[in-house]
Amino acid sequence: MATITATPTTTTMTTETRPQVAVELLAPDITPHRRSPSGTDYVHTFDSGAAGPHVMVNALTHGNEICGAIVVDRLLREGLKPTRGRLTLSFANIAAFERFDPQNPYASRFVDEDFNRVWTPATLDGNGKSVELTRARALRPFIDAADYLLDIHSMLEPSPPVMICGPLEKGIRFAFDLGVPQSIVSDVGHANGTRMRDYGGFGDPASAKNALLVECGQHWERSSERVAWHTTWSFLGKLGVVDPARVERELADAARVPQRLIRVTDAVVANSPSFRFAKAFSGLEIIPRAGDVIAWDGDQPVRAPYDNCVLIMPVPHNVKTGLTAVRLGRLEAR
Ligand SMILES: [Zn+2]
């Protein structure tokens, strides 16, 4: 993946701002799910006794992304059991989630480091010590055992939902199989560490394992909970591990629009503290012409490298110098 930067020419400081977003979702009390016969807190595995895949739905990879926690909490409270294969329902970064405060909701993404950047055998087997590594090591046997993983996330900025399917054809096909959400983003992950979605067999084209990461919308928007719910039921339904009549009921009010594939080509890295977008973008906007200005980095324009360039998860507020401000993608016909 190419990296686009503009030359820094100014040291003007941007004001520290955050998007003004109401916290509409209530963080669920998940403490009843702490103890588990699996032997690992907050990880529950149910075996149907019938042959079938091991399917895993995970929430709270990031501690303040509560839509996934609402869904997994509800499935556990309802006592959902698989009709075939095995079902694992889990909450990942509990330590970060326990610090979630609706008055300061941005602070609890992680404790020591990003839980979703440690997923290589070298890092997990290494000498590193952090709250997140400890938890990742505890979760690892379940991730190793799962054939299919849905990792439920949400976004910092208000943006339409996207399914992140990784770089492989098998991930792209799986995202289309689910039918929701509309936008599918194929990417190679992040330079600063490996995601759970890309770990082990999930990232191996020769393996039958498959994983998806859904970004359900802004972290605390009510709609993100519905997106997480629909995506989870579509995932469980497609894998045939739950009652199909229930799947149909749960998806009856899901928006069905033709899906589209966006392949990430570039990461725009902010090279100066005064990086700013040319317009207030919220994500998935299409820049019609190559050369159109997307942003300014100092006084250097950042231009669209090709026609119909899609902006993926722009960070318009408070982007840190040296970090990705937006990723760019091409629409691909399927
Ligand atoms: Zn996340």
PDB file of C-alpha atoms and ligand atoms in Angstrom, residues 61-62 64-65 109 116 152-155 213 215 219, ligand 1:
ATOM      1  CA  THR A  61     -11.634  -5.415  21.016  1.00  0.00           C
ATOM      2  CA  HIS A  62     -11.673  -1.691  21.758  1.00  0.00           C
ATOM      3  CA  ASN A  64     -15.286   2.013  24.246  1.00  0.00           C
ATOM      4  CA  GLU A  65     -16.969   0.346  21.253  1.00  0.00           C
ATOM      5  CA  ARG A 109     -10.189   2.532  23.795  1.00  0.00           C
ATOM      6  CA  ASN A 116      -5.976  -4.998  17.753  1.00  0.00           C
ATOM      7  CA  ILE A 152     -17.538  -6.108  16.141  1.00  0.00           C
ATOM      8  CA  HIS A 153     -16.203  -2.554  16.170  1.00  0.00           C
ATOM      9  CA  SER A 154     -17.436   1.009  15.827  1.00  0.00           C
ATOM     10  CA  MET A 155     -15.878   4.278  14.708  1.00  0.00           C
ATOM     11  CA  LEU A 213     -14.359  -6.943  11.143  1.00  0.00           C
ATOM     12  CA  GLU A 215     -17.338  -1.061  11.792  1.00  0.00           C
ATOM     13  CA  HIS A 219     -19.275   4.402  18.736  1.00  0.00           C
TER      14      HIS A 219
HETATM   15 ZN    ZN B   1     -12.390  -0.732  16.986  1.00  0.00          ZN
END
